[in-house]
Short mmCIF file of N, CA and C in Angstrom, two decimals:
data_model
loop_
_atom_site.label_atom_id
_atom_site.label_comp_id
_atom_site.label_asym_id
_atom_site.label_seq_id
_atom_site.Cartn_x
_atom_site.Cartn_y
_atom_site.Cartn_z
N UNK A 67 141.41 262.89 74.98
CA UNK A 67 141.35 264.31 75.28
C UNK A 67 140.51 265.07 74.25
N UNK A 68 140.42 264.55 73.08
CA UNK A 68 139.68 265.24 72.03
C UNK A 68 138.17 265.15 72.23
N UNK A 69 137.70 264.23 73.03
CA UNK A 69 136.28 264.02 73.22
C UNK A 69 135.65 265.07 74.14
N UNK A 70 136.39 265.62 75.06
CA UNK A 70 135.85 266.61 76.00
C UNK A 70 135.37 267.87 75.28
N UNK A 71 136.14 268.45 74.38
CA UNK A 71 135.63 269.62 73.66
C UNK A 71 134.40 269.30 72.80
N UNK A 72 134.35 268.10 72.25
CA UNK A 72 133.20 267.72 71.43
C UNK A 72 131.95 267.60 72.31
N UNK A 73 132.09 267.01 73.49
CA UNK A 73 130.98 266.90 74.42
C UNK A 73 130.49 268.29 74.83
N UNK A 74 131.40 269.19 75.15
CA UNK A 74 131.02 270.55 75.51
C UNK A 74 130.34 271.28 74.35
N UNK A 75 130.81 271.06 73.15
CA UNK A 75 130.20 271.69 71.99
C UNK A 75 128.78 271.17 71.77
N UNK A 76 128.59 269.87 71.93
CA UNK A 76 127.25 269.28 71.78
C UNK A 76 126.32 269.82 72.86
N UNK A 77 126.79 269.90 74.10
CA UNK A 77 125.98 270.45 75.19
C UNK A 77 125.61 271.92 74.92
N UNK A 78 126.57 272.69 74.42
CA UNK A 78 126.29 274.09 74.10
C UNK A 78 125.24 274.19 73.00
N UNK A 79 125.32 273.33 72.00
CA UNK A 79 124.32 273.31 70.93
C UNK A 79 122.95 272.93 71.47
N UNK A 80 122.88 271.99 72.39
CA UNK A 80 121.61 271.60 72.98
C UNK A 80 120.99 272.74 73.78
N UNK A 81 121.82 273.46 74.52
CA UNK A 81 121.32 274.60 75.29
C UNK A 81 120.80 275.68 74.34
N UNK A 82 121.54 275.96 73.28
CA UNK A 82 121.11 276.96 72.30
C UNK A 82 119.81 276.52 71.60
N UNK A 83 119.71 275.24 71.27
CA UNK A 83 118.50 274.75 70.61
C UNK A 83 117.30 274.90 71.55
N UNK A 84 117.48 274.62 72.82
CA UNK A 84 116.39 274.78 73.78
C UNK A 84 116.01 276.26 73.91
N UNK A 85 117.00 277.13 73.89
CA UNK A 85 116.74 278.56 73.99
C UNK A 85 115.93 279.06 72.80
N UNK A 86 116.27 278.62 71.61
CA UNK A 86 115.62 279.14 70.41
C UNK A 86 114.33 278.41 70.05
N UNK A 87 114.25 277.11 70.34
CA UNK A 87 113.11 276.33 69.87
C UNK A 87 112.30 275.66 70.97
N UNK A 88 112.73 275.75 72.21
CA UNK A 88 112.06 275.07 73.31
C UNK A 88 110.82 275.80 73.79
N UNK A 89 110.20 275.26 74.85
CA UNK A 89 108.96 275.82 75.36
C UNK A 89 109.14 277.25 75.88
N UNK A 90 110.25 277.54 76.49
CA UNK A 90 110.51 278.90 76.98
C UNK A 90 111.40 279.68 76.05
N UNK A 91 111.42 279.29 74.79
CA UNK A 91 112.31 279.90 73.83
C UNK A 91 111.86 281.27 73.35
N UNK A 92 112.66 281.83 72.50
CA UNK A 92 112.44 283.18 71.99
C UNK A 92 111.08 283.34 71.29
N UNK A 93 110.67 282.43 70.40
CA UNK A 93 109.36 282.62 69.75
C UNK A 93 108.20 282.62 70.75
N UNK A 94 108.30 281.75 71.74
CA UNK A 94 107.24 281.69 72.76
C UNK A 94 107.19 282.98 73.57
N UNK A 95 108.35 283.49 73.93
CA UNK A 95 108.41 284.74 74.69
C UNK A 95 107.87 285.90 73.86
N UNK A 96 108.20 285.95 72.59
CA UNK A 96 107.69 287.01 71.73
C UNK A 96 106.17 286.93 71.59
N UNK A 97 105.63 285.72 71.48
CA UNK A 97 104.18 285.56 71.39
C UNK A 97 103.52 286.02 72.69
N UNK A 98 104.12 285.70 73.82
CA UNK A 98 103.58 286.14 75.10
C UNK A 98 103.63 287.66 75.24
N UNK A 99 104.69 288.27 74.75
CA UNK A 99 104.78 289.73 74.81
C UNK A 99 103.69 290.38 73.96
N UNK A 100 103.44 289.82 72.78
CA UNK A 100 102.37 290.35 71.91
C UNK A 100 101.01 290.18 72.58
N UNK A 101 100.80 289.03 73.20
CA UNK A 101 99.53 288.79 73.90
C UNK A 101 99.37 289.74 75.08
N UNK A 102 100.46 290.00 75.78
CA UNK A 102 100.43 290.93 76.91
C UNK A 102 100.10 292.35 76.45
N UNK A 103 100.69 292.78 75.35
CA UNK A 103 100.41 294.12 74.83
C UNK A 103 98.95 294.24 74.42
N UNK A 104 98.41 293.19 73.79
CA UNK A 104 97.01 293.19 73.39
C UNK A 104 96.09 293.25 74.62
N UNK A 105 96.44 292.50 75.65
CA UNK A 105 95.63 292.49 76.87
C UNK A 105 95.68 293.84 77.57
N UNK A 106 96.86 294.48 77.57
CA UNK A 106 96.97 295.81 78.19
C UNK A 106 96.10 296.82 77.45
N UNK A 107 96.08 296.75 76.12
CA UNK A 107 95.24 297.66 75.34
C UNK A 107 93.77 297.41 75.63
N UNK A 108 93.40 296.15 75.71
CA UNK A 108 92.01 295.80 76.03
C UNK A 108 91.64 296.30 77.41
N UNK A 109 92.54 296.12 78.37
CA UNK A 109 92.28 296.60 79.74
C UNK A 109 92.10 298.11 79.77
N UNK A 110 92.89 298.83 78.99
CA UNK A 110 92.79 300.29 78.98
C UNK A 110 91.45 300.73 78.40
N UNK A 111 91.01 300.07 77.31
CA UNK A 111 89.70 300.39 76.73
C UNK A 111 88.59 300.13 77.74
N UNK A 112 88.68 299.01 78.44
CA UNK A 112 87.65 298.67 79.43
C UNK A 112 87.70 299.63 80.62
N UNK A 113 88.90 300.06 81.00
CA UNK A 113 89.04 301.01 82.10
C UNK A 113 88.38 302.35 81.74
N UNK A 114 88.56 302.79 80.48
CA UNK A 114 87.91 304.02 80.03
C UNK A 114 86.40 303.88 80.03
N UNK A 115 85.92 302.72 79.58
CA UNK A 115 84.48 302.46 79.60
C UNK A 115 83.93 302.46 81.02
N UNK A 116 84.67 301.87 81.94
CA UNK A 116 84.26 301.87 83.34
C UNK A 116 84.20 303.28 83.90
N UNK A 117 85.15 304.11 83.50
CA UNK A 117 85.14 305.51 83.95
C UNK A 117 83.91 306.25 83.46
N UNK A 118 83.56 306.03 82.20
CA UNK A 118 82.36 306.67 81.65
C UNK A 118 81.11 306.19 82.38
N UNK A 119 81.03 304.89 82.63
CA UNK A 119 79.86 304.36 83.33
C UNK A 119 79.80 304.86 84.77
N UNK A 120 80.95 304.97 85.43
CA UNK A 120 80.97 305.49 86.80
C UNK A 120 80.51 306.94 86.83
N UNK A 121 80.92 307.73 85.84
CA UNK A 121 80.47 309.13 85.77
C UNK A 121 78.97 309.20 85.53
N UNK A 122 78.45 308.31 84.69
CA UNK A 122 77.02 308.31 84.44
C UNK A 122 76.24 307.90 85.69
N UNK A 123 76.75 306.93 86.42
CA UNK A 123 76.09 306.51 87.67
C UNK A 123 76.10 307.66 88.66
N UNK A 124 77.22 308.36 88.78
CA UNK A 124 77.31 309.49 89.70
C UNK A 124 76.31 310.58 89.30
N UNK A 125 76.18 310.84 88.00
CA UNK A 125 75.21 311.82 87.52
C UNK A 125 73.78 311.40 87.85
N UNK A 126 73.50 310.12 87.66
CA UNK A 126 72.15 309.64 87.96
C UNK A 126 71.84 309.70 89.45
N UNK A 127 72.84 309.49 90.29
CA UNK A 127 72.63 309.56 91.73
C UNK A 127 72.48 310.99 92.21
N UNK A 128 73.22 311.91 91.60
CA UNK A 128 73.28 313.28 92.10
C UNK A 128 72.14 314.17 91.62
N UNK A 129 71.68 313.99 90.43
CA UNK A 129 70.69 314.94 89.93
C UNK A 129 69.73 314.33 88.95
N UNK A 130 68.70 315.10 88.67
CA UNK A 130 67.68 314.64 87.74
C UNK A 130 67.96 315.09 86.31
N UNK A 131 69.00 315.90 86.10
CA UNK A 131 69.29 316.38 84.75
C UNK A 131 69.59 315.22 83.81
N UNK A 132 70.36 314.27 84.28
CA UNK A 132 70.73 313.13 83.44
C UNK A 132 69.49 312.27 83.15
N UNK A 133 68.64 312.10 84.15
CA UNK A 133 67.42 311.32 83.96
C UNK A 133 66.52 312.02 82.94
N UNK A 134 66.41 313.34 83.06
CA UNK A 134 65.60 314.10 82.11
C UNK A 134 66.16 314.00 80.70
N UNK A 135 67.48 314.11 80.57
CA UNK A 135 68.11 314.02 79.25
C UNK A 135 67.88 312.64 78.63
N UNK A 136 68.04 311.58 79.43
CA UNK A 136 67.81 310.22 78.92
C UNK A 136 66.35 310.06 78.48
N UNK A 137 65.42 310.57 79.28
CA UNK A 137 64.00 310.45 78.94
C UNK A 137 63.70 311.18 77.64
N UNK A 138 64.30 312.34 77.44
CA UNK A 138 64.06 313.11 76.22
C UNK A 138 64.66 312.41 75.00
N UNK A 139 65.91 311.98 75.10
CA UNK A 139 66.60 311.43 73.95
C UNK A 139 66.15 310.01 73.61
N UNK A 140 66.04 309.15 74.63
CA UNK A 140 65.76 307.75 74.36
C UNK A 140 64.27 307.44 74.28
N UNK A 141 63.46 308.16 75.04
CA UNK A 141 62.03 307.85 75.08
C UNK A 141 61.17 308.88 74.37
N UNK A 142 61.77 310.01 73.96
CA UNK A 142 61.03 311.04 73.26
C UNK A 142 60.03 311.77 74.14
N UNK A 143 60.28 311.81 75.43
CA UNK A 143 59.35 312.46 76.35
C UNK A 143 59.56 313.98 76.34
N UNK A 144 58.50 314.72 76.59
CA UNK A 144 58.57 316.18 76.70
C UNK A 144 57.82 316.61 77.95
N UNK A 145 58.10 317.82 78.40
CA UNK A 145 57.41 318.38 79.56
C UNK A 145 56.01 318.81 79.14
N UNK A 146 55.09 318.92 80.10
CA UNK A 146 53.70 319.26 79.74
C UNK A 146 53.55 320.59 79.01
N UNK A 147 54.38 321.57 79.29
CA UNK A 147 54.22 322.88 78.66
C UNK A 147 55.16 323.09 77.47
N UNK A 148 55.76 322.02 76.96
CA UNK A 148 56.69 322.14 75.83
C UNK A 148 56.04 321.69 74.53
N UNK A 149 56.63 322.15 73.44
CA UNK A 149 56.22 321.70 72.11
C UNK A 149 57.43 321.06 71.46
N UNK A 150 57.26 319.86 70.94
CA UNK A 150 58.35 319.14 70.30
C UNK A 150 58.48 319.60 68.85
N UNK A 151 59.70 320.00 68.48
CA UNK A 151 59.98 320.42 67.12
C UNK A 151 61.06 319.50 66.59
N UNK A 152 60.79 318.83 65.48
CA UNK A 152 61.76 317.94 64.86
C UNK A 152 62.30 318.62 63.63
N UNK A 153 63.62 318.77 63.54
CA UNK A 153 64.26 319.40 62.40
C UNK A 153 64.91 318.31 61.58
N UNK A 154 64.51 318.23 60.32
CA UNK A 154 65.09 317.20 59.44
C UNK A 154 66.37 317.74 58.84
N UNK A 155 67.21 316.82 58.36
CA UNK A 155 68.49 317.21 57.77
C UNK A 155 68.33 317.93 56.47
N UNK A 156 69.41 318.61 56.00
CA UNK A 156 69.38 319.35 54.75
C UNK A 156 69.24 318.40 53.59
N UNK A 157 68.57 318.85 52.53
CA UNK A 157 68.38 318.01 51.36
C UNK A 157 69.41 318.26 50.32
#
């Protein structure tokens, strides 16, 4: 009769060991939660970037203002009747 409680105690210890140290144990779950949080943050950053790019595409499709601004800033282009003035920073 004394062996039954010992067997149950050993089985309970095995279940607890699997819970704490096994493949689906607490450390593994915590690592997965950290990875999930990191992935969610990355997804949010990418979602914001996609929103900015979608707005830029809409601007490029709708009007020439964005095209003109890009040409001025990135290519240094000016209109035929304009004079380019470059202001240097304070010394």
